[in-house]
């Protein structure tokens, strides 16, 4: 399996919608049709995106009726068919499914839940679940507490609401699949089922919704260093495609750089095991972002979060630790960046002197500056990285 990146120049779908002179329920149907078609494609190849949201829906070009593409597969996972398992807490708060919030086994249905949230926004310009308090937001989602309030929903057809209800079904086993959703009358028979009435109020609400999103993105970009430029550049220019084969130059570069990435990853983990914060800092970018169990579902930036564990746990641990990297897969992002995904198996001795093991699925993004590789992003699903208590 290879990742192939293409340049997409049309910008965000949601920004394009608010610039249109005319936008109807039928247009929303066309949008979700394309999104579902892409989701169905990746699900057929046993890939779960896990982070579907407006920011990751891009247009292939600036031409009218340009195709919608899925972007940013940084949190994507590979599953076995309809496999349900706990792959870790990952995603964006307002688009997380109930099963993820409950830390239950999950799979492809999480993408359909996110599509349901997106469709709701496409129709009225605001999300079905919203609260400034994240705990209250999560409670809403777990309870499936949304409705179709007047007057904005009065002009939406019952078929559209029916599809949303099937997408936002709490029980993932009963949730509609991408393939089934593509056959829903509101999607496949839009010319006769979906309303053609212009939805000006939706456009106005979408403008406000987009402004709030941009404010959050501006805050993140303002407080992030060069590695963010790399990550944002990647997600803006790339969408996912599953292919066999590839360009000979890419294979040669892959063969050359993959061992380097694996080696530097092993060196970083060795620094962690040895409690050597100085060595760890030299390998990591000072603005390193991470998403791991210890952060309780939050994206953490900088070294202070890691310094605490080194100074209060890792450096004081005298018990032996041994880590093995299993099934490492390296994907290049040009010649100066790479992503490595692997299973980290850690053997250690607990407080009672008993041998223990823990396993986690990890992804690291590396960026090369002045011939030196630095870790700019880290994502971990599973057990905490240093279960030494």
mmCIF file of C-alpha atoms in Angstrom:
data_model
loop_
_atom_site.group_PDB
_atom_site.id
_atom_site.type_symbol
_atom_site.label_atom_id
_atom_site.label_comp_id
_atom_site.label_asym_id
_atom_site.label_seq_id
_atom_site.Cartn_x
_atom_site.Cartn_y
_atom_site.Cartn_z
ATOM 1 C CA UNK A 1 0.000 0.000 0.000
ATOM 2 C CA UNK A 2 1.320 3.475 -0.891
ATOM 3 C CA UNK A 3 0.225 7.033 -0.158
ATOM 4 C CA UNK A 4 -0.049 9.257 -3.207
ATOM 5 C CA UNK A 5 -0.323 13.028 -2.752
ATOM 6 C CA UNK A 6 -1.949 15.384 -5.229
ATOM 7 C CA UNK A 7 -2.161 19.144 -5.259
ATOM 8 C CA UNK A 8 -5.684 20.425 -4.602
ATOM 9 C CA UNK A 9 -6.206 24.135 -5.243
ATOM 10 C CA UNK A 10 -9.896 24.816 -4.703
ATOM 11 C CA UNK A 11 -9.754 25.565 -0.977
ATOM 12 C CA UNK A 12 -12.266 24.417 1.613
ATOM 13 C CA UNK A 13 -15.718 23.239 0.564
ATOM 14 C CA UNK A 14 -17.411 25.304 3.284
ATOM 15 C CA UNK A 15 -15.676 28.499 2.119
ATOM 16 C CA UNK A 16 -16.819 27.840 -1.431
ATOM 17 C CA UNK A 17 -20.440 27.394 -0.323
ATOM 18 C CA UNK A 18 -20.669 30.818 1.342
ATOM 19 C CA UNK A 19 -19.268 32.446 -1.805
ATOM 20 C CA UNK A 20 -22.034 31.018 -3.988
ATOM 21 C CA UNK A 21 -24.966 33.104 -5.151
ATOM 22 C CA UNK A 22 -27.287 30.124 -4.840
ATOM 23 C CA UNK A 23 -27.240 27.245 -2.362
ATOM 24 C CA UNK A 24 -30.033 24.751 -1.820
ATOM 25 C CA UNK A 25 -30.791 21.493 -0.060
ATOM 26 C CA UNK A 26 -30.081 19.761 -3.363
ATOM 27 C CA UNK A 27 -26.589 21.287 -3.320
ATOM 28 C CA UNK A 28 -26.075 19.937 0.197
ATOM 29 C CA UNK A 29 -27.161 16.536 -1.097
ATOM 30 C CA UNK A 30 -24.592 16.742 -3.892
ATOM 31 C CA UNK A 31 -21.858 17.652 -1.378
ATOM 32 C CA UNK A 32 -22.609 14.803 1.008
ATOM 33 C CA UNK A 33 -22.880 12.426 -1.962
ATOM 34 C CA UNK A 34 -19.267 13.157 -2.894
ATOM 35 C CA UNK A 35 -18.122 12.913 0.729
ATOM 36 C CA UNK A 36 -19.892 9.588 1.212
ATOM 37 C CA UNK A 37 -18.480 8.301 -2.060
ATOM 38 C CA UNK A 38 -14.943 9.001 -0.810
ATOM 39 C CA UNK A 39 -15.693 7.492 2.594
ATOM 40 C CA UNK A 40 -17.133 4.396 0.937
ATOM 41 C CA UNK A 41 -13.948 4.107 -1.133
ATOM 42 C CA UNK A 42 -11.589 4.194 1.847
ATOM 43 C CA UNK A 43 -13.860 1.886 3.851
ATOM 44 C CA UNK A 44 -13.730 -0.628 0.998
ATOM 45 C CA UNK A 45 -9.954 -0.565 1.451
ATOM 46 C CA UNK A 46 -10.359 -0.980 5.237
ATOM 47 C CA UNK A 47 -9.208 2.543 6.093
ATOM 48 C CA UNK A 48 -10.978 4.614 8.774
ATOM 49 C CA UNK A 49 -10.289 8.371 8.581
ATOM 50 C CA UNK A 50 -11.220 9.210 12.216
ATOM 51 C CA UNK A 51 -11.068 12.989 11.717
ATOM 52 C CA UNK A 52 -13.694 13.973 9.158
ATOM 53 C CA UNK A 53 -14.617 17.654 9.578
ATOM 54 C CA UNK A 54 -15.064 20.765 7.373
ATOM 55 C CA UNK A 55 -11.344 21.623 7.463
ATOM 56 C CA UNK A 56 -10.579 18.297 5.799
ATOM 57 C CA UNK A 57 -13.044 18.680 2.918
ATOM 58 C CA UNK A 58 -11.187 20.349 0.065
ATOM 59 C CA UNK A 59 -12.047 21.116 -3.559
ATOM 60 C CA UNK A 60 -9.826 19.719 -6.310
ATOM 61 C CA UNK A 61 -9.761 23.042 -8.178
ATOM 62 C CA UNK A 62 -11.392 26.460 -8.312
ATOM 63 C CA UNK A 63 -13.563 25.394 -11.236
ATOM 64 C CA UNK A 64 -17.316 25.321 -10.760
ATOM 65 C CA UNK A 65 -18.565 21.928 -9.533
ATOM 66 C CA UNK A 66 -15.023 20.825 -8.641
ATOM 67 C CA UNK A 67 -14.787 17.454 -6.921
ATOM 68 C CA UNK A 68 -14.665 17.269 -3.115
ATOM 69 C CA UNK A 69 -11.573 15.517 -1.739
ATOM 70 C CA UNK A 70 -10.830 14.160 1.733
ATOM 71 C CA UNK A 71 -7.652 15.532 3.324
ATOM 72 C CA UNK A 72 -5.447 14.927 6.358
ATOM 73 C CA UNK A 73 -5.169 11.205 7.000
ATOM 74 C CA UNK A 74 -2.856 11.778 9.961
ATOM 75 C CA UNK A 75 -5.212 9.956 12.342
ATOM 76 C CA UNK A 76 -6.336 7.292 9.871
ATOM 77 C CA UNK A 77 -6.097 3.628 10.836
ATOM 78 C CA UNK A 78 -6.279 0.346 8.967
ATOM 79 C CA UNK A 79 -8.862 -2.201 10.137
ATOM 80 C CA UNK A 80 -9.787 -5.724 9.141
ATOM 81 C CA UNK A 81 -13.203 -5.572 7.462
ATOM 82 C CA UNK A 82 -15.860 -4.753 10.041
ATOM 83 C CA UNK A 83 -13.396 -5.079 12.919
ATOM 84 C CA UNK A 84 -14.321 -3.179 16.076
ATOM 85 C CA UNK A 85 -11.528 -2.472 18.576
ATOM 86 C CA UNK A 86 -10.231 0.287 20.818
ATOM 87 C CA UNK A 87 -7.763 2.167 18.612
ATOM 88 C CA UNK A 88 -7.288 5.063 21.007
ATOM 89 C CA UNK A 89 -8.960 8.407 21.579
ATOM 90 C CA UNK A 90 -8.638 10.400 18.361
ATOM 91 C CA UNK A 91 -10.593 13.030 16.452
ATOM 92 C CA UNK A 92 -12.027 16.536 16.835
ATOM 93 C CA UNK A 93 -14.436 17.170 19.766
ATOM 94 C CA UNK A 94 -17.634 18.137 17.917
ATOM 95 C CA UNK A 95 -17.314 15.250 15.458
ATOM 96 C CA UNK A 96 -16.441 12.422 17.862
ATOM 97 C CA UNK A 97 -18.855 9.493 18.018
ATOM 98 C CA UNK A 98 -20.478 8.211 21.240
ATOM 99 C CA UNK A 99 -18.482 4.967 21.149
ATOM 100 C CA UNK A 100 -15.167 6.836 21.034
ATOM 101 C CA UNK A 101 -16.202 9.080 23.936
ATOM 102 C CA UNK A 102 -17.192 5.997 25.924
ATOM 103 C CA UNK A 103 -13.820 4.435 25.046
ATOM 104 C CA UNK A 104 -15.532 1.414 23.543
ATOM 105 C CA UNK A 105 -14.491 -0.671 20.556
ATOM 106 C CA UNK A 106 -15.066 1.197 17.286
ATOM 107 C CA UNK A 107 -14.470 1.014 13.547
ATOM 108 C CA UNK A 108 -15.814 2.396 10.272
ATOM 109 C CA UNK A 109 -19.103 3.720 11.777
ATOM 110 C CA UNK A 110 -17.197 6.591 13.457
ATOM 111 C CA UNK A 111 -16.709 8.165 10.014
ATOM 112 C CA UNK A 112 -20.440 7.936 9.314
ATOM 113 C CA UNK A 113 -21.238 9.711 12.587
ATOM 114 C CA UNK A 114 -18.909 12.544 11.547
ATOM 115 C CA UNK A 115 -20.635 12.659 8.134
ATOM 116 C CA UNK A 116 -23.950 13.066 9.967
ATOM 117 C CA UNK A 117 -22.582 16.065 11.855
ATOM 118 C CA UNK A 118 -21.243 17.532 8.603
ATOM 119 C CA UNK A 119 -24.582 17.026 6.830
ATOM 120 C CA UNK A 120 -26.426 18.746 9.676
ATOM 121 C CA UNK A 121 -24.100 21.755 9.301
ATOM 122 C CA UNK A 122 -24.475 21.753 5.508
ATOM 123 C CA UNK A 123 -28.235 22.166 5.902
ATOM 124 C CA UNK A 124 -28.485 24.868 8.587
ATOM 125 C CA UNK A 125 -24.999 26.287 9.108
ATOM 126 C CA UNK A 126 -24.439 25.213 12.719
ATOM 127 C CA UNK A 127 -23.566 21.878 14.390
ATOM 128 C CA UNK A 128 -26.010 19.487 16.091
ATOM 129 C CA UNK A 129 -23.897 19.341 19.249
ATOM 130 C CA UNK A 130 -22.387 22.451 20.761
ATOM 131 C CA UNK A 131 -21.238 23.736 24.144
ATOM 132 C CA UNK A 132 -18.267 25.831 25.256
ATOM 133 C CA UNK A 133 -17.836 23.331 28.094
ATOM 134 C CA UNK A 134 -16.226 20.261 26.502
ATOM 135 C CA UNK A 135 -17.582 17.942 29.204
ATOM 136 C CA UNK A 136 -21.146 19.100 28.481
ATOM 137 C CA UNK A 137 -20.506 18.756 24.741
ATOM 138 C CA UNK A 138 -19.408 15.155 25.224
ATOM 139 C CA UNK A 139 -22.479 14.443 27.352
ATOM 140 C CA UNK A 140 -24.701 15.731 24.513
ATOM 141 C CA UNK A 141 -22.954 13.505 21.995
ATOM 142 C CA UNK A 142 -23.083 10.375 24.152
ATOM 143 C CA UNK A 143 -26.807 10.939 24.699
ATOM 144 C CA UNK A 144 -27.433 11.736 21.018
ATOM 145 C CA UNK A 145 -29.111 14.938 22.233
ATOM 146 C CA UNK A 146 -29.850 16.894 19.059
ATOM 147 C CA UNK A 147 -33.048 18.105 17.426
ATOM 148 C CA UNK A 148 -34.394 19.985 14.396
ATOM 149 C CA UNK A 149 -35.558 23.356 15.816
ATOM 150 C CA UNK A 150 -37.848 25.828 14.093
ATOM 151 C CA UNK A 151 -37.819 27.856 12.000
ATOM 152 C CA UNK A 152 -34.643 26.861 10.121
ATOM 153 C CA UNK A 153 -35.510 23.164 9.971
ATOM 154 C CA UNK A 154 -39.121 23.706 8.917
ATOM 155 C CA UNK A 155 -38.064 24.060 5.278
ATOM 156 C CA UNK A 156 -35.824 20.966 5.269
ATOM 157 C CA UNK A 157 -37.405 17.862 3.738
ATOM 158 C CA UNK A 158 -38.240 14.855 5.952
ATOM 159 C CA UNK A 159 -35.938 12.686 3.823
ATOM 160 C CA UNK A 160 -32.910 14.826 4.740
ATOM 161 C CA UNK A 161 -33.768 14.586 8.441
ATOM 162 C CA UNK A 162 -34.224 10.839 8.065
ATOM 163 C CA UNK A 163 -30.716 10.429 6.662
ATOM 164 C CA UNK A 164 -29.245 12.511 9.491
ATOM 165 C CA UNK A 165 -31.082 10.370 12.038
ATOM 166 C CA UNK A 166 -29.664 7.207 10.474
ATOM 167 C CA UNK A 167 -26.149 8.669 10.512
ATOM 168 C CA UNK A 168 -26.411 9.945 14.093
ATOM 169 C CA UNK A 169 -27.650 6.656 15.510
ATOM 170 C CA UNK A 170 -25.970 6.076 18.875
ATOM 171 C CA UNK A 171 -25.571 2.326 18.383
ATOM 172 C CA UNK A 172 -22.813 1.911 15.748
ATOM 173 C CA UNK A 173 -24.152 -1.541 14.809
ATOM 174 C CA UNK A 174 -27.434 0.083 13.728
ATOM 175 C CA UNK A 175 -25.846 3.142 12.112
ATOM 176 C CA UNK A 176 -26.201 3.403 8.345
ATOM 177 C CA UNK A 177 -23.094 2.514 6.297
ATOM 178 C CA UNK A 178 -21.561 4.673 3.567
ATOM 179 C CA UNK A 179 -22.776 2.252 0.912
ATOM 180 C CA UNK A 180 -26.327 2.303 2.309
ATOM 181 C CA UNK A 181 -26.299 6.100 2.630
ATOM 182 C CA UNK A 182 -25.348 6.441 -1.039
ATOM 183 C CA UNK A 183 -28.558 4.548 -1.876
ATOM 184 C CA UNK A 184 -30.740 6.776 0.319
ATOM 185 C CA UNK A 185 -33.419 8.548 -1.782
ATOM 186 C CA UNK A 186 -32.317 11.997 -0.594
ATOM 187 C CA UNK A 187 -28.835 11.280 -1.994
ATOM 188 C CA UNK A 188 -29.409 9.227 -5.135
ATOM 189 C CA UNK A 189 -32.710 10.870 -6.175
ATOM 190 C CA UNK A 190 -31.927 14.457 -5.203
ATOM 191 C CA UNK A 191 -33.509 15.993 -8.298
ATOM 192 C CA UNK A 192 -36.948 14.801 -7.206
ATOM 193 C CA UNK A 193 -36.540 14.485 -3.414
ATOM 194 C CA UNK A 194 -34.319 17.353 -2.219
ATOM 195 C CA UNK A 195 -35.655 20.907 -2.109
ATOM 196 C CA UNK A 196 -34.302 23.415 -4.642
ATOM 197 C CA UNK A 197 -35.163 26.462 -2.512
ATOM 198 C CA UNK A 198 -32.282 28.876 -1.878
ATOM 199 C CA UNK A 199 -31.166 28.673 1.775
ATOM 200 C CA UNK A 200 -29.903 32.195 2.494
ATOM 201 C CA UNK A 201 -30.156 31.770 6.271
ATOM 202 C CA UNK A 202 -27.956 28.678 6.045
ATOM 203 C CA UNK A 203 -25.342 30.635 4.099
ATOM 204 C CA UNK A 204 -25.361 33.419 6.704
ATOM 205 C CA UNK A 205 -24.983 30.925 9.551
ATOM 206 C CA UNK A 206 -22.199 29.142 7.680
ATOM 207 C CA UNK A 207 -20.297 32.424 7.394
ATOM 208 C CA UNK A 208 -20.371 32.784 11.186
ATOM 209 C CA UNK A 209 -19.490 29.117 11.621
ATOM 210 C CA UNK A 210 -16.509 29.472 9.268
ATOM 211 C CA UNK A 211 -15.354 32.605 11.095
ATOM 212 C CA UNK A 212 -15.296 30.733 14.415
ATOM 213 C CA UNK A 213 -13.323 27.891 12.836
ATOM 214 C CA UNK A 214 -10.805 30.285 11.295
ATOM 215 C CA UNK A 215 -10.314 31.998 14.646
ATOM 216 C CA UNK A 216 -9.346 28.671 16.213
ATOM 217 C CA UNK A 217 -7.005 27.836 13.322
ATOM 218 C CA UNK A 218 -5.412 31.305 13.559
ATOM 219 C CA UNK A 219 -4.758 30.767 17.260
ATOM 220 C CA UNK A 220 -3.117 27.399 16.614
ATOM 221 C CA UNK A 221 -0.978 28.673 13.730
ATOM 222 C CA UNK A 222 0.116 31.769 15.674
ATOM 223 C CA UNK A 223 1.325 29.597 18.548
ATOM 224 C CA UNK A 224 2.996 26.907 16.454
ATOM 225 C CA UNK A 225 6.447 26.809 14.866
ATOM 226 C CA UNK A 226 7.814 25.526 11.576
ATOM 227 C CA UNK A 227 6.526 21.990 12.047
ATOM 228 C CA UNK A 228 2.949 23.270 11.871
ATOM 229 C CA UNK A 229 3.663 24.723 8.469
ATOM 230 C CA UNK A 230 4.748 21.254 7.399
ATOM 231 C CA UNK A 231 1.613 19.591 8.773
ATOM 232 C CA UNK A 232 -0.792 22.228 7.420
ATOM 233 C CA UNK A 233 0.992 22.163 4.055
ATOM 234 C CA UNK A 234 0.557 18.417 3.895
ATOM 235 C CA UNK A 235 -3.130 18.397 4.765
ATOM 236 C CA UNK A 236 -3.943 21.233 2.378
ATOM 237 C CA UNK A 237 -2.135 19.716 -0.598
ATOM 238 C CA UNK A 238 -2.874 16.050 -0.134
ATOM 239 C CA UNK A 239 -5.738 13.651 -0.286
ATOM 240 C CA UNK A 240 -5.636 9.924 0.151
ATOM 241 C CA UNK A 241 -5.484 7.404 -2.662
ATOM 242 C CA UNK A 242 -4.767 3.680 -2.479
ATOM 243 C CA UNK A 243 -2.533 2.492 -5.280
ATOM 244 C CA UNK A 244 -0.140 -0.297 -6.084
ATOM 245 C CA UNK A 245 3.237 0.554 -7.527
ATOM 246 C CA UNK A 246 4.772 4.031 -7.691
ATOM 247 C CA UNK A 247 7.487 6.148 -9.286
ATOM 248 C CA UNK A 248 10.972 4.522 -9.345
ATOM 249 C CA UNK A 249 12.521 7.670 -7.811
ATOM 250 C CA UNK A 250 10.088 7.437 -4.906
ATOM 251 C CA UNK A 251 11.049 3.809 -4.266
ATOM 252 C CA UNK A 252 14.765 4.664 -4.341
ATOM 253 C CA UNK A 253 14.240 7.523 -1.900
ATOM 254 C CA UNK A 254 12.066 5.300 0.281
ATOM 255 C CA UNK A 255 14.784 2.629 0.418
ATOM 256 C CA UNK A 256 17.377 5.259 1.324
ATOM 257 C CA UNK A 257 15.496 7.231 3.980
ATOM 258 C CA UNK A 258 13.300 4.598 5.660
ATOM 259 C CA UNK A 259 16.232 3.075 7.627
ATOM 260 C CA UNK A 260 17.208 6.589 8.777
ATOM 261 C CA UNK A 261 13.707 7.263 10.106
ATOM 262 C CA UNK A 262 13.537 3.909 11.892
ATOM 263 C CA UNK A 263 16.983 4.466 13.456
ATOM 264 C CA UNK A 264 16.230 7.988 14.729
ATOM 265 C CA UNK A 265 12.900 6.748 16.114
ATOM 266 C CA UNK A 266 14.735 4.008 18.013
ATOM 267 C CA UNK A 267 17.193 6.593 19.367
ATOM 268 C CA UNK A 268 14.327 8.773 20.587
ATOM 269 C CA UNK A 269 12.665 5.862 22.388
ATOM 270 C CA UNK A 270 16.016 4.913 23.922
ATOM 271 C CA UNK A 271 16.289 8.455 25.320
ATOM 272 C CA UNK A 272 12.828 8.030 26.859
ATOM 273 C CA UNK A 273 13.709 4.665 28.398
ATOM 274 C CA UNK A 274 16.939 6.112 29.840
ATOM 275 C CA UNK A 275 15.142 9.161 31.246
ATOM 276 C CA UNK A 276 17.562 11.338 29.246
ATOM 277 C CA UNK A 277 15.642 14.567 28.692
ATOM 278 C CA UNK A 278 18.673 16.323 27.193
ATOM 279 C CA UNK A 279 18.996 13.696 24.465
ATOM 280 C CA UNK A 280 15.211 13.735 23.944
ATOM 281 C CA UNK A 281 15.164 17.516 23.424
ATOM 282 C CA UNK A 282 17.934 17.309 20.820
ATOM 283 C CA UNK A 283 15.865 14.889 18.732
ATOM 284 C CA UNK A 284 12.529 16.731 19.076
ATOM 285 C CA UNK A 285 11.398 20.083 17.730
ATOM 286 C CA UNK A 286 10.847 22.543 20.596
ATOM 287 C CA UNK A 287 7.281 23.037 19.386
ATOM 288 C CA UNK A 288 6.539 19.292 19.265
ATOM 289 C CA UNK A 289 2.804 18.566 19.238
ATOM 290 C CA UNK A 290 1.477 15.343 20.697
ATOM 291 C CA UNK A 291 -1.793 13.496 21.074
ATOM 292 C CA UNK A 292 -1.459 10.680 23.609
ATOM 293 C CA UNK A 293 -3.378 8.985 26.447
ATOM 294 C CA UNK A 294 -1.621 10.992 29.177
ATOM 295 C CA UNK A 295 -2.965 14.202 27.599
ATOM 296 C CA UNK A 296 -6.560 12.971 28.063
ATOM 297 C CA UNK A 297 -7.643 13.654 24.495
ATOM 298 C CA UNK A 298 -5.991 17.082 24.204
ATOM 299 C CA UNK A 299 -3.410 18.185 21.649
ATOM 300 C CA UNK A 300 -0.358 19.276 23.640
ATOM 301 C CA UNK A 301 2.398 21.538 22.314
ATOM 302 C CA UNK A 302 5.928 22.144 23.556
ATOM 303 C CA UNK A 303 8.325 20.353 25.879
ATOM 304 C CA UNK A 304 6.958 21.243 29.331
ATOM 305 C CA UNK A 305 4.411 18.412 29.236
ATOM 306 C CA UNK A 306 7.182 15.896 28.529
ATOM 307 C CA UNK A 307 9.658 17.480 30.943
ATOM 308 C CA UNK A 308 7.318 16.650 33.847
ATOM 309 C CA UNK A 309 7.454 12.915 33.089
ATOM 310 C CA UNK A 310 11.208 12.930 32.613
ATOM 311 C CA UNK A 311 11.929 14.812 35.842
ATOM 312 C CA UNK A 312 9.358 13.095 38.062
ATOM 313 C CA UNK A 313 9.136 9.567 36.701
ATOM 314 C CA UNK A 314 11.499 8.479 33.960
ATOM 315 C CA UNK A 315 14.770 9.842 35.389
ATOM 316 C CA UNK A 316 13.991 8.368 38.824
ATOM 317 C CA UNK A 317 13.169 4.915 37.539
ATOM 318 C CA UNK A 318 15.970 2.424 38.198
ATOM 319 C CA UNK A 319 14.114 -0.643 36.960
ATOM 320 C CA UNK A 320 15.013 -2.118 33.555
ATOM 321 C CA UNK A 321 12.951 -1.155 30.513
ATOM 322 C CA UNK A 322 13.142 -2.701 27.065
ATOM 323 C CA UNK A 323 11.249 -1.458 24.026
ATOM 324 C CA UNK A 324 10.762 -3.195 20.690
ATOM 325 C CA UNK A 325 9.437 -1.464 17.567
ATOM 326 C CA UNK A 326 7.216 -3.832 15.600
ATOM 327 C CA UNK A 327 5.971 -3.526 11.994
ATOM 328 C CA UNK A 328 7.426 -0.072 11.255
ATOM 329 C CA UNK A 329 5.955 1.569 8.140
ATOM 330 C CA UNK A 330 7.632 4.701 6.794
ATOM 331 C CA UNK A 331 5.855 7.045 4.363
ATOM 332 C CA UNK A 332 7.797 9.915 2.819
ATOM 333 C CA UNK A 333 6.339 13.399 2.430
ATOM 334 C CA UNK A 334 8.745 14.746 -0.150
ATOM 335 C CA UNK A 335 12.474 14.522 0.634
ATOM 336 C CA UNK A 336 12.462 16.544 3.858
ATOM 337 C CA UNK A 337 9.616 14.971 5.817
ATOM 338 C CA UNK A 338 8.392 11.522 6.725
ATOM 339 C CA UNK A 339 5.806 9.725 8.805
ATOM 340 C CA UNK A 340 6.468 6.469 10.640
ATOM 341 C CA UNK A 341 3.773 4.230 12.126
ATOM 342 C CA UNK A 342 4.639 1.286 14.337
ATOM 343 C CA UNK A 343 3.633 -0.832 17.313
ATOM 344 C CA UNK A 344 5.655 -0.125 20.438
ATOM 345 C CA UNK A 345 6.040 -3.110 22.761
ATOM 346 C CA UNK A 346 7.482 -2.156 26.147
ATOM 347 C CA UNK A 347 8.723 -4.621 28.776
ATOM 348 C CA UNK A 348 9.245 -3.304 32.298
ATOM 349 C CA UNK A 349 9.215 -4.246 35.976
ATOM 350 C CA UNK A 350 6.361 -2.946 38.149
ATOM 351 C CA UNK A 351 6.506 -1.689 41.728
ATOM 352 C CA UNK A 352 6.241 -5.227 43.097
ATOM 353 C CA UNK A 353 9.152 -6.426 40.986
ATOM 354 C CA UNK A 354 6.964 -8.341 38.539
ATOM 355 C CA UNK A 355 7.708 -8.307 34.791
ATOM 356 C CA UNK A 356 5.036 -6.556 32.750
ATOM 357 C CA UNK A 357 4.406 -5.618 29.130
ATOM 358 C CA UNK A 358 2.416 -2.857 27.452
ATOM 359 C CA UNK A 359 1.633 -2.123 23.833
ATOM 360 C CA UNK A 360 0.741 1.069 21.979
ATOM 361 C CA UNK A 361 0.246 2.103 18.359
ATOM 362 C CA UNK A 362 2.324 5.175 17.596
ATOM 363 C CA UNK A 363 2.833 7.580 14.711
ATOM 364 C CA UNK A 364 5.600 10.165 14.481
ATOM 365 C CA UNK A 365 6.091 12.899 11.891
ATOM 366 C CA UNK A 366 9.712 13.805 11.193
ATOM 367 C CA UNK A 367 11.089 16.902 9.449
ATOM 368 C CA UNK A 368 14.679 17.256 8.246
ATOM 369 C CA UNK A 369 16.399 20.595 8.798
ATOM 370 C CA UNK A 370 20.084 21.110 7.988
ATOM 371 C CA UNK A 371 20.487 17.358 7.408
ATOM 372 C CA UNK A 372 19.128 16.625 10.893
ATOM 373 C CA UNK A 373 15.836 14.801 11.501
ATOM 374 C CA UNK A 374 13.555 16.230 14.201
ATOM 375 C CA UNK A 375 10.304 14.838 15.581
ATOM 376 C CA UNK A 376 7.588 17.472 15.047
ATOM 377 C CA UNK A 377 4.429 15.495 15.876
ATOM 378 C CA UNK A 378 3.596 12.402 17.899
ATOM 379 C CA UNK A 379 0.366 10.426 18.142
ATOM 380 C CA UNK A 380 -0.181 7.459 20.430
ATOM 381 C CA UNK A 381 -3.162 5.113 20.711
ATOM 382 C CA UNK A 382 -3.316 2.540 23.470
ATOM 383 C CA UNK A 383 -1.465 2.217 26.739
ATOM 384 C CA UNK A 384 0.548 5.137 28.193
ATOM 385 C CA UNK A 385 4.068 5.270 26.837
ATOM 386 C CA UNK A 386 5.783 4.852 30.210
ATOM 387 C CA UNK A 387 3.770 2.525 32.466
ATOM 388 C CA UNK A 388 6.401 2.432 35.186
ATOM 389 C CA UNK A 389 4.331 2.871 38.326
#
